[in-house]
Amino acid sequence: MKASANGVLIRPMTMADIAEVVAIDRLSFPVPWPERSYQYELSENPAAHLLVAEIQDSPRARLVGYIGLWLLVDEAHISTIAVHPAERGQGIGEALLVAGLAWATKRGADMATLEVRASNAGAQALYRKHGFETVGRRPGYYKDNHEDAVLMTLAPLRQRQAVPEEGGREA
């Protein structure tokens, strides 16, 4: 477990977190992942790793974001990342990104990749802030509106010291 500077706890996702993650997913994406996809990622996909961000409120903690990564040989692919709309702009997405990249680095990843909507300038700025570069475009990648995806890569991953800065923004 790891706490970020803004008091948010970043920890591995569990099966008990799925309902809250799915709720955030539905608020964040036009085509959210179904619950069974998260179940599969947690229980059957050995390449997958998911983290959640939670805030402790009385009487219990509540999830405010998540990130999913796949470790494929020496590449960490960020499969998903989202923060509850009411919690955006507080550095939670950045804390999740940094924690995910640290996890991947510890497991031997040399590079990280992701796809992001061409219209999502905020997310692209966050990724560039952490060293990601645009390396391509996937035309019509998103099924809901056939929007292009921007392909971004961060390499070499091992030489980077990912430290979140205050005031970071997430998508």
C-alpha atoms as a PDB file:
ATOM      1  CA  MET A   1       0.000   0.000   0.000  1.00  0.00           C
ATOM      2  CA  LYS A   2       1.108   3.505  -0.761  1.00  0.00           C
ATOM      3  CA  ALA A   3      -0.373   6.847   0.188  1.00  0.00           C
ATOM      4  CA  SER A   4      -0.045   9.792  -2.160  1.00  0.00           C
ATOM      5  CA  ALA A   5       0.822  13.310  -1.097  1.00  0.00           C
ATOM      6  CA  ASN A   6      -2.823  14.392  -1.103  1.00  0.00           C
ATOM      7  CA  GLY A   7      -3.933  11.743   1.399  1.00  0.00           C
ATOM      8  CA  VAL A   8      -5.321   9.281  -1.124  1.00  0.00           C
ATOM      9  CA  LEU A   9      -4.379   5.658  -0.558  1.00  0.00           C
ATOM     10  CA  ILE A  10      -3.257   3.733  -3.667  1.00  0.00           C
ATOM     11  CA  ARG A  11      -3.594  -0.037  -3.265  1.00  0.00           C
ATOM     12  CA  PRO A  12      -4.168  -3.206  -5.309  1.00  0.00           C
ATOM     13  CA  MET A  13      -7.732  -3.690  -6.487  1.00  0.00           C
ATOM     14  CA  THR A  14      -9.732  -6.602  -5.042  1.00  0.00           C
ATOM     15  CA  MET A  15     -12.929  -8.342  -6.112  1.00  0.00           C
ATOM     16  CA  ALA A  16     -14.765  -6.378  -3.415  1.00  0.00           C
ATOM     17  CA  ASP A  17     -13.873  -3.140  -5.280  1.00  0.00           C
ATOM     18  CA  ILE A  18     -15.474  -4.092  -8.592  1.00  0.00           C
ATOM     19  CA  ALA A  19     -18.896  -2.478  -8.040  1.00  0.00           C
ATOM     20  CA  GLU A  20     -17.347   0.905  -7.187  1.00  0.00           C
ATOM     21  CA  VAL A  21     -14.854   0.661 -10.062  1.00  0.00           C
ATOM     22  CA  VAL A  22     -17.638  -0.166 -12.519  1.00  0.00           C
ATOM     23  CA  ALA A  23     -19.623   2.845 -11.261  1.00  0.00           C
ATOM     24  CA  ILE A  24     -16.640   5.164 -11.900  1.00  0.00           C
ATOM     25  CA  ASP A  25     -16.078   3.513 -15.280  1.00  0.00           C
ATOM     26  CA  ARG A  26     -19.690   4.220 -16.312  1.00  0.00           C
ATOM     27  CA  LEU A  27     -19.325   7.881 -15.342  1.00  0.00           C
ATOM     28  CA  SER A  28     -16.009   8.195 -17.193  1.00  0.00           C
ATOM     29  CA  PHE A  29     -16.339   6.390 -20.525  1.00  0.00           C
ATOM     30  CA  PRO A  30     -18.949   6.161 -23.293  1.00  0.00           C
ATOM     31  CA  VAL A  31     -18.278   2.409 -23.588  1.00  0.00           C
ATOM     32  CA  PRO A  32     -17.449   1.177 -20.068  1.00  0.00           C
ATOM     33  CA  TRP A  33     -15.986  -2.223 -19.307  1.00  0.00           C
ATOM     34  CA  PRO A  34     -18.530  -4.757 -18.046  1.00  0.00           C
ATOM     35  CA  GLU A  35     -18.162  -6.120 -14.529  1.00  0.00           C
ATOM     36  CA  ARG A  36     -17.029  -9.490 -15.897  1.00  0.00           C
ATOM     37  CA  SER A  37     -14.016  -7.828 -17.551  1.00  0.00           C
ATOM     38  CA  TYR A  38     -12.752  -6.624 -14.182  1.00  0.00           C
ATOM     39  CA  GLN A  39     -13.416 -10.059 -12.685  1.00  0.00           C
ATOM     40  CA  TYR A  40     -11.389 -11.639 -15.491  1.00  0.00           C
ATOM     41  CA  GLU A  41      -8.539  -9.142 -15.107  1.00  0.00           C
ATOM     42  CA  LEU A  42      -8.296  -9.831 -11.369  1.00  0.00           C
ATOM     43  CA  SER A  43      -8.706 -13.584 -11.366  1.00  0.00           C
ATOM     44  CA  GLU A  44      -7.646 -14.990 -14.725  1.00  0.00           C
ATOM     45  CA  ASN A  45      -5.285 -12.614 -16.531  1.00  0.00           C
ATOM     46  CA  PRO A  46      -1.763 -13.133 -15.182  1.00  0.00           C
ATOM     47  CA  ALA A  47      -0.511 -10.107 -17.158  1.00  0.00           C
ATOM     48  CA  ALA A  48      -3.008  -7.728 -15.508  1.00  0.00           C
ATOM     49  CA  HIS A  49      -2.494  -5.525 -12.492  1.00  0.00           C
ATOM     50  CA  LEU A  50      -5.112  -3.099 -11.189  1.00  0.00           C
ATOM     51  CA  LEU A  51      -4.759  -0.404  -8.553  1.00  0.00           C
ATOM     52  CA  VAL A  52      -7.406   1.732  -6.890  1.00  0.00           C
ATOM     53  CA  ALA A  53      -7.293   5.108  -5.186  1.00  0.00           C
ATOM     54  CA  GLU A  54      -9.389   5.490  -2.072  1.00  0.00           C
ATOM     55  CA  ILE A  55     -10.190   8.244   0.373  1.00  0.00           C
ATOM     56  CA  GLN A  56     -11.056   7.422   3.970  1.00  0.00           C
ATOM     57  CA  ASP A  57     -14.417   8.941   4.842  1.00  0.00           C
ATOM     58  CA  SER A  58     -16.360   8.131   7.962  1.00  0.00           C
ATOM     59  CA  PRO A  59     -17.494   5.439   8.421  1.00  0.00           C
ATOM     60  CA  ARG A  60     -15.660   3.743   5.503  1.00  0.00           C
ATOM     61  CA  ALA A  61     -13.272   4.331   2.628  1.00  0.00           C
ATOM     62  CA  ARG A  62     -14.597   5.168  -0.829  1.00  0.00           C
ATOM     63  CA  LEU A  63     -12.945   4.551  -4.159  1.00  0.00           C
ATOM     64  CA  VAL A  64     -12.238   7.593  -6.299  1.00  0.00           C
ATOM     65  CA  GLY A  65     -10.184   6.146  -9.170  1.00  0.00           C
ATOM     66  CA  TYR A  66      -8.370   3.203 -10.672  1.00  0.00           C
ATOM     67  CA  ILE A  67      -5.715   2.182 -13.180  1.00  0.00           C
ATOM     68  CA  GLY A  68      -5.205  -1.070 -15.050  1.00  0.00           C
ATOM     69  CA  LEU A  69      -1.956  -2.259 -16.604  1.00  0.00           C
ATOM     70  CA  TRP A  70      -0.867  -5.304 -18.520  1.00  0.00           C
ATOM     71  CA  LEU A  71       2.746  -6.391 -18.250  1.00  0.00           C
ATOM     72  CA  LEU A  72       3.641  -7.926 -21.615  1.00  0.00           C
ATOM     73  CA  VAL A  73       7.264  -9.135 -21.559  1.00  0.00           C
ATOM     74  CA  ASP A  74       9.108  -5.814 -20.990  1.00  0.00           C
ATOM     75  CA  GLU A  75       6.208  -3.485 -21.836  1.00  0.00           C
ATOM     76  CA  ALA A  76       3.617  -2.046 -19.485  1.00  0.00           C
ATOM     77  CA  HIS A  77       0.422  -1.263 -21.362  1.00  0.00           C
ATOM     78  CA  ILE A  78      -1.965   1.047 -19.539  1.00  0.00           C
ATOM     79  CA  SER A  79      -5.314  -0.518 -20.351  1.00  0.00           C
ATOM     80  CA  THR A  80      -7.521   1.880 -18.401  1.00  0.00           C
ATOM     81  CA  ILE A  81      -7.374   4.780 -15.981  1.00  0.00           C
ATOM     82  CA  ALA A  82     -10.171   6.909 -14.565  1.00  0.00           C
ATOM     83  CA  VAL A  83     -11.030   9.189 -11.672  1.00  0.00           C
ATOM     84  CA  HIS A  84     -14.555   9.871 -10.443  1.00  0.00           C
ATOM     85  CA  PRO A  85     -15.731  13.118 -12.098  1.00  0.00           C
ATOM     86  CA  ALA A  86     -16.333  14.775  -8.707  1.00  0.00           C
ATOM     87  CA  GLU A  87     -12.724  14.106  -7.660  1.00  0.00           C
ATOM     88  CA  ARG A  88     -10.854  15.225 -10.796  1.00  0.00           C
ATOM     89  CA  GLY A  89      -8.274  17.993 -10.680  1.00  0.00           C
ATOM     90  CA  GLN A  90      -6.808  16.894  -7.335  1.00  0.00           C
ATOM     91  CA  GLY A  91      -3.840  14.867  -8.589  1.00  0.00           C
ATOM     92  CA  ILE A  92      -5.488  11.471  -8.123  1.00  0.00           C
ATOM     93  CA  GLY A  93      -5.021  10.415 -11.752  1.00  0.00           C
ATOM     94  CA  GLU A  94      -1.400  11.470 -11.586  1.00  0.00           C
ATOM     95  CA  ALA A  95      -0.869   9.501  -8.369  1.00  0.00           C
ATOM     96  CA  LEU A  96      -2.403   6.419 -10.018  1.00  0.00           C
ATOM     97  CA  LEU A  97      -0.212   6.844 -13.112  1.00  0.00           C
ATOM     98  CA  VAL A  98       2.945   7.205 -11.016  1.00  0.00           C
ATOM     99  CA  ALA A  99       2.046   4.180  -8.864  1.00  0.00           C
ATOM    100  CA  GLY A 100       1.279   2.082 -11.946  1.00  0.00           C
ATOM    101  CA  LEU A 101       4.561   3.005 -13.623  1.00  0.00           C
ATOM    102  CA  ALA A 102       6.462   2.240 -10.399  1.00  0.00           C
ATOM    103  CA  TRP A 103       4.772  -1.175 -10.192  1.00  0.00           C
ATOM    104  CA  ALA A 104       5.714  -1.917 -13.817  1.00  0.00           C
ATOM    105  CA  THR A 105       9.304  -0.756 -13.362  1.00  0.00           C
ATOM    106  CA  LYS A 106       9.773  -3.025 -10.325  1.00  0.00           C
ATOM    107  CA  ARG A 107       8.626  -5.943 -12.468  1.00  0.00           C
ATOM    108  CA  GLY A 108      11.083  -5.309 -15.280  1.00  0.00           C
ATOM    109  CA  ALA A 109       9.162  -3.117 -17.714  1.00  0.00           C
ATOM    110  CA  ASP A 110      11.418  -1.077 -19.985  1.00  0.00           C
ATOM    111  CA  MET A 111       8.649   0.910 -21.625  1.00  0.00           C
ATOM    112  CA  ALA A 112       5.013   1.905 -21.200  1.00  0.00           C
ATOM    113  CA  THR A 113       2.344   2.383 -23.860  1.00  0.00           C
ATOM    114  CA  LEU A 114      -1.248   3.551 -23.966  1.00  0.00           C
ATOM    115  CA  GLU A 115      -3.990   4.760 -26.267  1.00  0.00           C
ATOM    116  CA  VAL A 116      -5.891   7.963 -25.492  1.00  0.00           C
ATOM    117  CA  ARG A 117      -8.729   9.697 -27.321  1.00  0.00           C
ATOM    118  CA  ALA A 118      -7.468  12.329 -29.742  1.00  0.00           C
ATOM    119  CA  SER A 119      -9.888  14.816 -28.135  1.00  0.00           C
ATOM    120  CA  ASN A 120      -8.666  14.166 -24.562  1.00  0.00           C
ATOM    121  CA  ALA A 121      -6.137  16.985 -24.301  1.00  0.00           C
ATOM    122  CA  GLY A 122      -6.061  16.884 -20.481  1.00  0.00           C
ATOM    123  CA  ALA A 123      -5.003  13.235 -20.356  1.00  0.00           C
ATOM    124  CA  GLN A 124      -2.449  13.747 -23.110  1.00  0.00           C
ATOM    125  CA  ALA A 125      -0.928  16.653 -21.156  1.00  0.00           C
ATOM    126  CA  LEU A 126      -0.650  14.475 -18.033  1.00  0.00           C
ATOM    127  CA  TYR A 127       1.066  11.713 -19.994  1.00  0.00           C
ATOM    128  CA  ARG A 128       3.476  14.170 -21.655  1.00  0.00           C
ATOM    129  CA  LYS A 129       4.272  15.630 -18.221  1.00  0.00           C
ATOM    130  CA  HIS A 130       5.533  12.174 -17.250  1.00  0.00           C
ATOM    131  CA  GLY A 131       7.619  11.696 -20.381  1.00  0.00           C
ATOM    132  CA  PHE A 132       5.202   9.976 -22.751  1.00  0.00           C
ATOM    133  CA  GLU A 133       5.618  10.887 -26.399  1.00  0.00           C
ATOM    134  CA  THR A 134       3.137  10.581 -29.237  1.00  0.00           C
ATOM    135  CA  VAL A 135       4.324   7.806 -31.547  1.00  0.00           C
ATOM    136  CA  GLY A 136       1.292   7.162 -33.718  1.00  0.00           C
ATOM    137  CA  ARG A 137      -2.411   7.264 -34.285  1.00  0.00           C
ATOM    138  CA  ARG A 138      -5.023   4.519 -34.532  1.00  0.00           C
ATOM    139  CA  PRO A 139      -7.749   5.773 -36.899  1.00  0.00           C
ATOM    140  CA  GLY A 140     -11.314   5.020 -35.819  1.00  0.00           C
ATOM    141  CA  TYR A 141     -10.107   3.163 -32.707  1.00  0.00           C
ATOM    142  CA  TYR A 142     -13.043   4.023 -30.429  1.00  0.00           C
ATOM    143  CA  LYS A 143     -16.204   2.108 -31.262  1.00  0.00           C
ATOM    144  CA  ASP A 144     -18.716   4.600 -29.876  1.00  0.00           C
ATOM    145  CA  ASN A 145     -17.860   7.418 -32.296  1.00  0.00           C
ATOM    146  CA  HIS A 146     -14.940   6.106 -34.383  1.00  0.00           C
ATOM    147  CA  GLU A 147     -12.643   8.718 -32.890  1.00  0.00           C
ATOM    148  CA  ASP A 148      -8.922   8.248 -33.443  1.00  0.00           C
ATOM    149  CA  ALA A 149      -6.673   7.119 -30.619  1.00  0.00           C
ATOM    150  CA  VAL A 150      -3.312   8.731 -30.050  1.00  0.00           C
ATOM    151  CA  LEU A 151      -0.668   6.105 -29.296  1.00  0.00           C
ATOM    152  CA  MET A 152       1.805   7.255 -26.653  1.00  0.00           C
ATOM    153  CA  THR A 153       4.977   5.600 -25.387  1.00  0.00           C
ATOM    154  CA  LEU A 154       7.348   6.176 -22.491  1.00  0.00           C
ATOM    155  CA  ALA A 155      10.831   4.692 -22.853  1.00  0.00           C
ATOM    156  CA  PRO A 156      13.157   3.924 -21.239  1.00  0.00           C
ATOM    157  CA  LEU A 157      11.011   3.394 -18.187  1.00  0.00           C
ATOM    158  CA  ARG A 158      13.658   2.176 -15.751  1.00  0.00           C
ATOM    159  CA  GLN A 159      15.733   5.366 -15.846  1.00  0.00           C
ATOM    160  CA  ARG A 160      12.862   7.616 -14.852  1.00  0.00           C
ATOM    161  CA  GLN A 161      12.073   8.726 -11.342  1.00  0.00           C
ATOM    162  CA  ALA A 162       8.335   9.275 -11.434  1.00  0.00           C
ATOM    163  CA  VAL A 163       7.449  11.754  -8.723  1.00  0.00           C
ATOM    164  CA  PRO A 164       4.009  13.357  -8.702  1.00  0.00           C
ATOM    165  CA  GLU A 165       3.853  17.119  -8.568  1.00  0.00           C
ATOM    166  CA  GLU A 166       1.128  18.998  -6.768  1.00  0.00           C
ATOM    167  CA  GLY A 167      -1.728  20.306  -8.822  1.00  0.00           C
ATOM    168  CA  GLY A 168      -1.541  17.596 -11.490  1.00  0.00           C
ATOM    169  CA  ARG A 169      -4.608  16.973 -13.595  1.00  0.00           C
ATOM    170  CA  GLU A 170      -6.064  13.716 -14.737  1.00  0.00           C
ATOM    171  CA  ALA A 171      -8.543  12.775 -17.382  1.00  0.00           C
END
